[in-house]
CSV table of C-alpha atoms and ligand atoms in Angstrom, one decimal:
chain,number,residue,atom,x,y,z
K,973,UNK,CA,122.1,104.3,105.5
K,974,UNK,CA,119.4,104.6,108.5
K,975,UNK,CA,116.1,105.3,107.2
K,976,UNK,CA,115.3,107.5,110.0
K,977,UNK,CA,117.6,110.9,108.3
K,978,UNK,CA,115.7,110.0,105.1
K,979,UNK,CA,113.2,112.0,103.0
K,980,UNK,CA,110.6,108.8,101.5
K,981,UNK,CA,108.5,109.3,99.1
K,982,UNK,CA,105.6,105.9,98.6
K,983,UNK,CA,103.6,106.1,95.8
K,984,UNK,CA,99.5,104.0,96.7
K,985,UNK,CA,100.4,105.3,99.9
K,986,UNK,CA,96.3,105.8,101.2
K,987,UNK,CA,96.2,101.5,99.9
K,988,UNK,CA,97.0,98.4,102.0
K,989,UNK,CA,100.8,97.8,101.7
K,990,UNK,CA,101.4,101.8,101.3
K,991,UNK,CA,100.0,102.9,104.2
K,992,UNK,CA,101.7,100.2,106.9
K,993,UNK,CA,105.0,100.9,105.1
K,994,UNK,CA,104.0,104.6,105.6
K,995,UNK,CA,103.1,103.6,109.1
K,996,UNK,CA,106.3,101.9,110.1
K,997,UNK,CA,108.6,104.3,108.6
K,998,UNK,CA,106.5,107.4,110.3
K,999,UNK,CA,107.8,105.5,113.5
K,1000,UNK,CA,111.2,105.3,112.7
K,1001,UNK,CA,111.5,108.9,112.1
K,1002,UNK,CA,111.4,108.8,108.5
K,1003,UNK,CA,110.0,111.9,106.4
K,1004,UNK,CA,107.1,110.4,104.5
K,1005,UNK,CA,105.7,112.4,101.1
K,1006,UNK,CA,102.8,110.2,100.2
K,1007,UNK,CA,100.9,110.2,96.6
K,1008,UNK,CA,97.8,108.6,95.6
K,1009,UNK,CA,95.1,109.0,93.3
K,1010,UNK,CA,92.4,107.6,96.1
K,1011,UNK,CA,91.0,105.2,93.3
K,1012,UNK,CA,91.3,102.4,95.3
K,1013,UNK,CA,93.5,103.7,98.0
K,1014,UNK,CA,91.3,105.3,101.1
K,1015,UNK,CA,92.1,108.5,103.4
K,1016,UNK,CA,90.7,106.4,106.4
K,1017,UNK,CA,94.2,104.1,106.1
K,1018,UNK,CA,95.8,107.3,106.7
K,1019,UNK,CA,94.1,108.1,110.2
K,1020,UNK,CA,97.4,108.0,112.6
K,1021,UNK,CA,100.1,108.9,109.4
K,1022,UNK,CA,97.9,112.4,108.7
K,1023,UNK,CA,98.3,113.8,112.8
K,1024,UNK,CA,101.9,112.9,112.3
K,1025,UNK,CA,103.9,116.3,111.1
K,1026,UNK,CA,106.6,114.7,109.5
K,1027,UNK,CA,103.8,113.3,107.3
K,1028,UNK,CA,102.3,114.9,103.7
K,1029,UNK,CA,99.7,113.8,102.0
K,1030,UNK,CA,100.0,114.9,97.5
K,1031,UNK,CA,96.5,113.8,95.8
K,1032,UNK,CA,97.5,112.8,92.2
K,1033,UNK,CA,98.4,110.1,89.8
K,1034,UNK,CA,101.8,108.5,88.9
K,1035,UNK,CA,100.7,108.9,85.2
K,1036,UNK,CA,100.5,112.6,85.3
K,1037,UNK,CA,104.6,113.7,84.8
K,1038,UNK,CA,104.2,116.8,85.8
K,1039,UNK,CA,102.5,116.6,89.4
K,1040,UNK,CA,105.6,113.8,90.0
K,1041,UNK,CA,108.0,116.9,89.1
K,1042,UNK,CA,106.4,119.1,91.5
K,1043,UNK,CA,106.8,116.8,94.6
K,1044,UNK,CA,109.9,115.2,94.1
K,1045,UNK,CA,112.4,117.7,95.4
K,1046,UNK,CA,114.8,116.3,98.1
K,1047,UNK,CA,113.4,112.6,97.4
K,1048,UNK,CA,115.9,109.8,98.9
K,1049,UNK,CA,114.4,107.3,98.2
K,1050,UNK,CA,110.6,106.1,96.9
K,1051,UNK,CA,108.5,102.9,97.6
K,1052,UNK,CA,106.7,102.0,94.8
K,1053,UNK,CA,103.7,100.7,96.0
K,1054,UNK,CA,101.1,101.8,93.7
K,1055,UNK,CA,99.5,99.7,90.9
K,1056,UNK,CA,96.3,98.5,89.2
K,1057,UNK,CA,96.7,95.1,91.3
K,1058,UNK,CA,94.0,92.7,90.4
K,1059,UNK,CA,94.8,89.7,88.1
K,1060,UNK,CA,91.3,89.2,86.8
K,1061,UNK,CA,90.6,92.6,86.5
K,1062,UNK,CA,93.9,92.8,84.1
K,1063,UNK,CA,92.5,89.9,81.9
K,1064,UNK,CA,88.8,92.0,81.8
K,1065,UNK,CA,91.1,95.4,81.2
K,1066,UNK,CA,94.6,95.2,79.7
K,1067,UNK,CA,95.2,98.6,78.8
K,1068,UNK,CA,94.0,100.3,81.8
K,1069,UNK,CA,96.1,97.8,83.6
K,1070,UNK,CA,98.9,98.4,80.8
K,1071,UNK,CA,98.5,102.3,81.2
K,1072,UNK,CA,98.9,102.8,85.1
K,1073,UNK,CA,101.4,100.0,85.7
K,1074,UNK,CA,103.8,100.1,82.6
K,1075,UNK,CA,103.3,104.5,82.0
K,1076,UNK,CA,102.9,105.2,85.6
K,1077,UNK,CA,106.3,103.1,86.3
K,1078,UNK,CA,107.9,104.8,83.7
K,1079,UNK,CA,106.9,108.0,84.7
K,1080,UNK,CA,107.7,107.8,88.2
K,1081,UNK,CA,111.7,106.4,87.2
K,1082,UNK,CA,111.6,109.0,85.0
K,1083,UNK,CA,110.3,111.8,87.4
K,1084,UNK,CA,113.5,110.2,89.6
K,1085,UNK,CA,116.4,110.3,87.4
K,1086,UNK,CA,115.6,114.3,86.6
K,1087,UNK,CA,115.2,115.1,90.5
K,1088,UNK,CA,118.2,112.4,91.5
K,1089,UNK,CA,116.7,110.4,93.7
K,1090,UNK,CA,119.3,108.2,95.5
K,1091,UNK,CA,116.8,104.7,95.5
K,1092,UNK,CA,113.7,102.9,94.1
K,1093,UNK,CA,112.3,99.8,95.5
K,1094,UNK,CA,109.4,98.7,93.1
K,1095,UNK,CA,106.8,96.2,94.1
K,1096,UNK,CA,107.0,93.1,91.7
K,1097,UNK,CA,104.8,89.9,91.7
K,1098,UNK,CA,105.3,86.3,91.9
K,1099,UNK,CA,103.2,86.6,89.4
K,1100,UNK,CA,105.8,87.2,86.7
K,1101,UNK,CA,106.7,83.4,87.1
K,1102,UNK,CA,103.2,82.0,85.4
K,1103,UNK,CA,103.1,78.5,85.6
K,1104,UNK,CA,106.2,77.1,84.7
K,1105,UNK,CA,106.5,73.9,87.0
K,1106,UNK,CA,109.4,74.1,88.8
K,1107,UNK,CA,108.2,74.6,92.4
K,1108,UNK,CA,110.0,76.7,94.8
K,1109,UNK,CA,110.6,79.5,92.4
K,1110,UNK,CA,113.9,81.1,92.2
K,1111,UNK,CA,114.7,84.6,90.9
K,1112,UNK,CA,116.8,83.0,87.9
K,1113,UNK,CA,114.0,81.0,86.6
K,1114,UNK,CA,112.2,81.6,82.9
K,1115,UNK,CA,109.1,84.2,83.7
K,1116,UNK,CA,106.3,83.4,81.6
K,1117,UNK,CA,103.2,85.6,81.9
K,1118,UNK,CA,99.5,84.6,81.9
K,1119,UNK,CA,98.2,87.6,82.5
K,1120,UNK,CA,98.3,91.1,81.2
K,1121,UNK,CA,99.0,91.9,85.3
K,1122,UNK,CA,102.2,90.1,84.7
K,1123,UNK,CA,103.3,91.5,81.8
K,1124,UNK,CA,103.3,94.7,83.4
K,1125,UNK,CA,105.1,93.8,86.4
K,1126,UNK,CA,107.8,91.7,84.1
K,1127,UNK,CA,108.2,95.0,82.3
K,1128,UNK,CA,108.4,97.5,85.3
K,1129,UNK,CA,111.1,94.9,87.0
K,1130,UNK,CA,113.3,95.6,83.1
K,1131,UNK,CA,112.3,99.4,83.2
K,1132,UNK,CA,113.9,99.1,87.2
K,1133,UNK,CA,116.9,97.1,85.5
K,1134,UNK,CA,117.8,99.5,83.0
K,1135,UNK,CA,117.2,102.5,84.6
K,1136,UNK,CA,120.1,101.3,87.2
K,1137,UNK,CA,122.2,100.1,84.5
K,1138,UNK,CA,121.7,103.4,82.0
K,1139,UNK,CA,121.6,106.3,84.6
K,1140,UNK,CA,122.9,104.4,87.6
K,1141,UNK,CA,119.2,105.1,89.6
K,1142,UNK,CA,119.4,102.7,92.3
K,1143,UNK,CA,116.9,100.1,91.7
K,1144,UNK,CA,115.2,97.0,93.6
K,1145,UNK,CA,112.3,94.9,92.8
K,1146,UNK,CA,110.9,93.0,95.4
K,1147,UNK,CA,108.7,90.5,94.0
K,1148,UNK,CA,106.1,90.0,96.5
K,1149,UNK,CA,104.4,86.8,96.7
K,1150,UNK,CA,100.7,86.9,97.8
K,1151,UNK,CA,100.9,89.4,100.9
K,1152,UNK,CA,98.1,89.8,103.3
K,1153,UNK,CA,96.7,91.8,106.7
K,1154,UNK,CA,95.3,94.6,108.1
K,1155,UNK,CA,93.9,97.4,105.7
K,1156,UNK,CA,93.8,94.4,103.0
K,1157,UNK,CA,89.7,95.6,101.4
K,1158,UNK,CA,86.7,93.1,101.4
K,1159,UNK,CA,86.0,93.5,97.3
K,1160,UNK,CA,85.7,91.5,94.8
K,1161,UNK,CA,89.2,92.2,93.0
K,1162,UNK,CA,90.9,91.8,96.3
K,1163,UNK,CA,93.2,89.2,97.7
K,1164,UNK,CA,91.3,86.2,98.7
K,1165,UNK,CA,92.2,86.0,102.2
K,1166,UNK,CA,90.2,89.7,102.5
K,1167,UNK,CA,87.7,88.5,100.9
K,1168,UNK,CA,87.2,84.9,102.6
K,1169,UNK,CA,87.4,87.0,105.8
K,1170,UNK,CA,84.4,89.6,104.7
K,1171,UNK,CA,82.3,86.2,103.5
K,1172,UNK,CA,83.2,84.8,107.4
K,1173,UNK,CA,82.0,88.0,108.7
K,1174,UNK,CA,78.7,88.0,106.9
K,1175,UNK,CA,78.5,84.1,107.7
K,1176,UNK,CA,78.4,83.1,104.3
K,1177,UNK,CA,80.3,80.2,102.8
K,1178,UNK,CA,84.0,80.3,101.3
K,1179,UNK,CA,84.4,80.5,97.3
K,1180,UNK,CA,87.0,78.4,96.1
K,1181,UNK,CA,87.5,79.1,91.8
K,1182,UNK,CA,88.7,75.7,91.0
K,1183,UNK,CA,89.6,72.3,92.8
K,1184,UNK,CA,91.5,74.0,96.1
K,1185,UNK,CA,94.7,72.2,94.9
K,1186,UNK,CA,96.0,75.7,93.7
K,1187,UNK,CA,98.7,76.8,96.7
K,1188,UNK,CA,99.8,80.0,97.5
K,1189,UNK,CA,102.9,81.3,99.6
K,1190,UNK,CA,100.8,83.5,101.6
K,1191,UNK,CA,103.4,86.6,102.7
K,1192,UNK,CA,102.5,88.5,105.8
K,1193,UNK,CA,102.2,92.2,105.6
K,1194,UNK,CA,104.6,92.8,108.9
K,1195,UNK,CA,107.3,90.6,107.1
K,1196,UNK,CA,106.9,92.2,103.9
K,1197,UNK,CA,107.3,96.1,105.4
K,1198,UNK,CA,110.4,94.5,107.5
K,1199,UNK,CA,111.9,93.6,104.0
K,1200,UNK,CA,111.9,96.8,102.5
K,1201,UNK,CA,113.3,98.9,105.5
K,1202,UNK,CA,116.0,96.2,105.1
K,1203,UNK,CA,116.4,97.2,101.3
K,1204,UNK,CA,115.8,100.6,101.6
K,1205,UNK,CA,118.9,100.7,104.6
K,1206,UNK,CA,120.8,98.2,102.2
K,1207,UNK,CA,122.9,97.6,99.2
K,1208,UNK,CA,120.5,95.7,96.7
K,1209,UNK,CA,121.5,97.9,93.3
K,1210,UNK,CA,119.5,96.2,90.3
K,1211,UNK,CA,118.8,93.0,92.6
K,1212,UNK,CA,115.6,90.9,91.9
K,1213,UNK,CA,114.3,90.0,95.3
K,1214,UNK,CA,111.7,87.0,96.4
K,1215,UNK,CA,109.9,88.3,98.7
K,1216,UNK,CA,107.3,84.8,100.6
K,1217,UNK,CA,107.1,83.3,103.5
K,1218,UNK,CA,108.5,80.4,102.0
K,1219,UNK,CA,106.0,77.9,102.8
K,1220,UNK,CA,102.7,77.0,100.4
K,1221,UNK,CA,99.6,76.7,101.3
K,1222,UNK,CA,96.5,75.0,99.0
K,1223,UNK,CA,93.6,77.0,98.8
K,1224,UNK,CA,91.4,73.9,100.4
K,1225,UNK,CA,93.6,74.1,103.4
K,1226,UNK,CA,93.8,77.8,103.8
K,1227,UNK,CA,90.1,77.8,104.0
K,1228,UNK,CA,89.4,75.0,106.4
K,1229,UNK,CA,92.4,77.2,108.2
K,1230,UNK,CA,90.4,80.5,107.9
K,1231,UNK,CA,87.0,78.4,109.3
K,1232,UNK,CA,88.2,76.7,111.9
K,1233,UNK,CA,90.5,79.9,113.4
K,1234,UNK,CA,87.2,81.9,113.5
K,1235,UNK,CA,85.0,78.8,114.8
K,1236,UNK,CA,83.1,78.8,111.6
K,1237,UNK,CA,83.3,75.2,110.5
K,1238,UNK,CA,80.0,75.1,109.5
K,1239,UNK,CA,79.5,77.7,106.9
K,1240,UNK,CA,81.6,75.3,104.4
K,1241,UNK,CA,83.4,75.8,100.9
K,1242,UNK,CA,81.7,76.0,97.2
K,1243,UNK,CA,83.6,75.0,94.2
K,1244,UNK,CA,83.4,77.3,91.7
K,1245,UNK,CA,84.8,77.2,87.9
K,1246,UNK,CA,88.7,78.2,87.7
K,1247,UNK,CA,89.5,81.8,87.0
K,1248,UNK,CA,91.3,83.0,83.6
K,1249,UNK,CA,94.7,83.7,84.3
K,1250,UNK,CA,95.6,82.6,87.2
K,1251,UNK,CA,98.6,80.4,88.1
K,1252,UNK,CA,98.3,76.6,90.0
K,1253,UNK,CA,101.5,77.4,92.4
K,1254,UNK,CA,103.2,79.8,93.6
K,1255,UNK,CA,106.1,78.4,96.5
K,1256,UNK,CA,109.1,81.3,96.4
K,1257,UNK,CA,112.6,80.4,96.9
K,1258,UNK,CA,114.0,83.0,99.7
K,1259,UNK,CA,117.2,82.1,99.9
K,1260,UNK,CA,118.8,85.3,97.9
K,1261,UNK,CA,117.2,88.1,100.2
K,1262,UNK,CA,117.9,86.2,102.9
K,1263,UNK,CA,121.5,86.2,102.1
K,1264,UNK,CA,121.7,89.9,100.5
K,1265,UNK,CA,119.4,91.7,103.0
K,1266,UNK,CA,119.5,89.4,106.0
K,1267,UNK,CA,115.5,88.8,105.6
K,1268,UNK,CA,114.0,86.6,108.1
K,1269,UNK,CA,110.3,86.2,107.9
K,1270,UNK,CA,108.8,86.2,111.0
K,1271,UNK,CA,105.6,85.0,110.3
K,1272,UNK,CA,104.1,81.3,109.3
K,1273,UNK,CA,100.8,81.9,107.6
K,1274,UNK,CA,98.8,80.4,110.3
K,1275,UNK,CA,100.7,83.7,113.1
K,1276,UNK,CA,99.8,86.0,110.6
K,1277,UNK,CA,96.5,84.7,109.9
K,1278,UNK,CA,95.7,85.2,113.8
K,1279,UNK,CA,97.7,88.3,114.0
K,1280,UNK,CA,94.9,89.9,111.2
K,1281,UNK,CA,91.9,88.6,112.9
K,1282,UNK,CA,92.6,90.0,116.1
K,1283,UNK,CA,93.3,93.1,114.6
K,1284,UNK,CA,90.3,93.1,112.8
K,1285,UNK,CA,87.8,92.3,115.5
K,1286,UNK,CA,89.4,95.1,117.5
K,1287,UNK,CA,89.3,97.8,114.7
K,1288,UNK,CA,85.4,96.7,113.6
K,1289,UNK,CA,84.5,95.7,117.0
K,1290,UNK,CA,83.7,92.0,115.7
K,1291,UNK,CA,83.3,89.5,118.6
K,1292,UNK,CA,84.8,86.2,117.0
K,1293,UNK,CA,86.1,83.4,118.9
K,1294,UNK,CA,89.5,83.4,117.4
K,1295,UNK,CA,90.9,79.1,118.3
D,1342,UD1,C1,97.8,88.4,94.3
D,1342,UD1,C2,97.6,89.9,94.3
D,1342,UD1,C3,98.5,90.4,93.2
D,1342,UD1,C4,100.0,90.0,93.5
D,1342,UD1,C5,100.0,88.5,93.6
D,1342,UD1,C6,101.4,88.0,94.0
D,1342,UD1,C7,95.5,90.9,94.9
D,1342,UD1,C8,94.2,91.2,94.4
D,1342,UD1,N1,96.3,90.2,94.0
D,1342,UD1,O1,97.4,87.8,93.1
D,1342,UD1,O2,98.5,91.8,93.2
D,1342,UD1,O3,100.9,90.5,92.5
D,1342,UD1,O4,99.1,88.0,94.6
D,1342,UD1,O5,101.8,88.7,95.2
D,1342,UD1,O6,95.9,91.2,96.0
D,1342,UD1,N2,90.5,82.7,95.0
D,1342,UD1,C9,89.5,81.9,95.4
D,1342,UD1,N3,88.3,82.5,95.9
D,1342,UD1,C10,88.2,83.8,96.0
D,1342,UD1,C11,89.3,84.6,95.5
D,1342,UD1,C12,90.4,84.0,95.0
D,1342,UD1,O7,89.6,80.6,95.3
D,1342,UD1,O8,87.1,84.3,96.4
D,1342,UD1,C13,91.8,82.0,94.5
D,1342,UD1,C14,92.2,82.5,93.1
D,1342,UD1,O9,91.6,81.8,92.1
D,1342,UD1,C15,93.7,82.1,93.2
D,1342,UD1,C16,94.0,82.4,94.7
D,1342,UD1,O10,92.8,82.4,95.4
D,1342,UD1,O11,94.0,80.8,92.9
D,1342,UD1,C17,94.7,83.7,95.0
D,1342,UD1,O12,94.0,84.7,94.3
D,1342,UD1,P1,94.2,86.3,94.7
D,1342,UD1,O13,94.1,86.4,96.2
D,1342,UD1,O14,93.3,87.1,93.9
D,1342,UD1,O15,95.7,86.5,94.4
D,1342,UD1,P2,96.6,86.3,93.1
D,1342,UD1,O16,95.8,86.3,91.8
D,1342,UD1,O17,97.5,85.2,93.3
């Protein structure tokens, strides 16, 4: 199935992952229906998608059933991209997190099975795994929550399961592990690497919450909107997908990284306390998308690292001396 013949529909399409998918499928001739409710998502993400006519833009929120009736007509498939996505936000507010991850989830595969939409590829979390010890992760491994954010995404990857298994909706989850780039927001309940880059930017030093020995597998945005073309022109049916670069990183060496990429040595790092609910490591095991879908990522975290700097000294007119 080519993507480019297809009617998408991506729900948090104005946020950072939903509008480059929305971006890259725009360019491959896909139809793109886009839905957000704008609370964290912004219209300014949407600059090039909103000139492009086989674009449409639906203000509204995956928790209201009937404004999901309205729009999906002639759906083939949706990208799930829209959540409540902070971990520490989820520990300081499980049932908002609860609410628009769990009812919106459920609303949205329900909104799909009554329109029969042919596909739905959800955006999971490494997170589900918690902290169990065994480092890379693979998808068969016990998931043990930490955090109310995980819980929800554990639950929306069952909800995906069972819809394909009851009603025969085809389902994937891709669980994404850390992803980062362009459109990626300097705030406080943002991925770290956005915000490390806002604290560069205002020369002020790194934050690290904890000792720096926590590692990530840092995911590039390019190779995670190459990975769901793949799924969306691919048989995956009810498949639980890692979706990392497959390489870890500590958080100590990802900030010296960040410094000494922007020639920022100096500013240094502070240690601050550890953060409730996080995990130590997250390392993901790749080896079943790359043999379902063919996945190959494309970019080490240090490439992708310089490919978001240069495109954020271009977009904000930033002059700094990339090494
Ligand atoms: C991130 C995503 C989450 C996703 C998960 C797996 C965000 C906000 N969260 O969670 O949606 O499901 O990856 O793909 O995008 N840290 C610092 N200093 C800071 C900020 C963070 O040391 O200023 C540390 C944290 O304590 C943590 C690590 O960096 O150890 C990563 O944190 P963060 O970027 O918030 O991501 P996750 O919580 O892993």
């Amino acid at each position: 199935m080519k993507i480019e013949d297809k009617r998408v529909l991506v729900t948090g399409v104005a946020g950072f992952i939903g509008s480059n998918l929305t971006d890259k499928l725009l360019n491959l001739g896909a139809t793109v229906i886009g839905i957000d409710n704008l609370f964290n998502g912004r219209l300014e993400n949407l600059a090039e998608a909103l000139n492009n006519k086989n674009f449409q833009f639906h203000k509204g929120d995956i928790r209201d059933f009937n404004f999901l009736l309205d729009i999906f007509k002639d759906i083939d498939i949706i990208f799930h991209e829209a959540a409540f996505t902070s971990v520490p936000q989820s520990v300081k507010m499980p049932e908002s997190c609860n609410d628009v991850n769990i009812n919106g989830t459920l609303n949205l595969l329900n909104a799909a099975r009554k329109r029969d939409v042919e596909k739905i590829i959800f955006a999971s979390s490494s997170a589900v795994y918690g902290d169990t010890p065994t480092l890379p992760k693979h998808e068969n491994m016990p998931r043990i929550p930490i955090s109310p954010y995980a819980v929800t995404k554990l639950t929306c990857e069952s909800y995906m399961e069972v819809f394909h298994q009851v009603y025969g909706l085809n389902t994937t989850s891709l669980r994404y592990f850390n992803v980062f780039g362009p459109r990626q927001q300097d705030s406080p309940y943002s991925g770290v690497i956005a915000i490390w880059l806002g604290r560069i930017i205002k020369n002020k030093s790194l934050i690290i919450f904890g000792d720096g020995n926590n590692s990530r597998d840092f995911t590039y945005i390019k190779d995670v909107i190459q990975v769901n073309i793949l799924a969306a022109e691919n048989k995956s049916s009810g498949a639980i997908l890692n979706i990392g670069a497959g390489s870890p990183i500590t958080l100590l060496d990802l900030a010296k990284l960040m410094l000494k990429l922007t020639n920022k040595e100096e500013l240094g790092i502070i240690f601050d306390p550890p953060r409730p609910g996080d995990i130590i490591h997250s390392y993901a095991d790749i080896s079943k998308v790359k043999e379902i879908l063919k996945f190959q990522p494309k970019y080490t975290q240090e490439q992708g690292l310089r490919d978001y700097l240069e495109w954020y000294c271009k977009k904000y007119e930033v002059n700094l001396k990339i090494k």
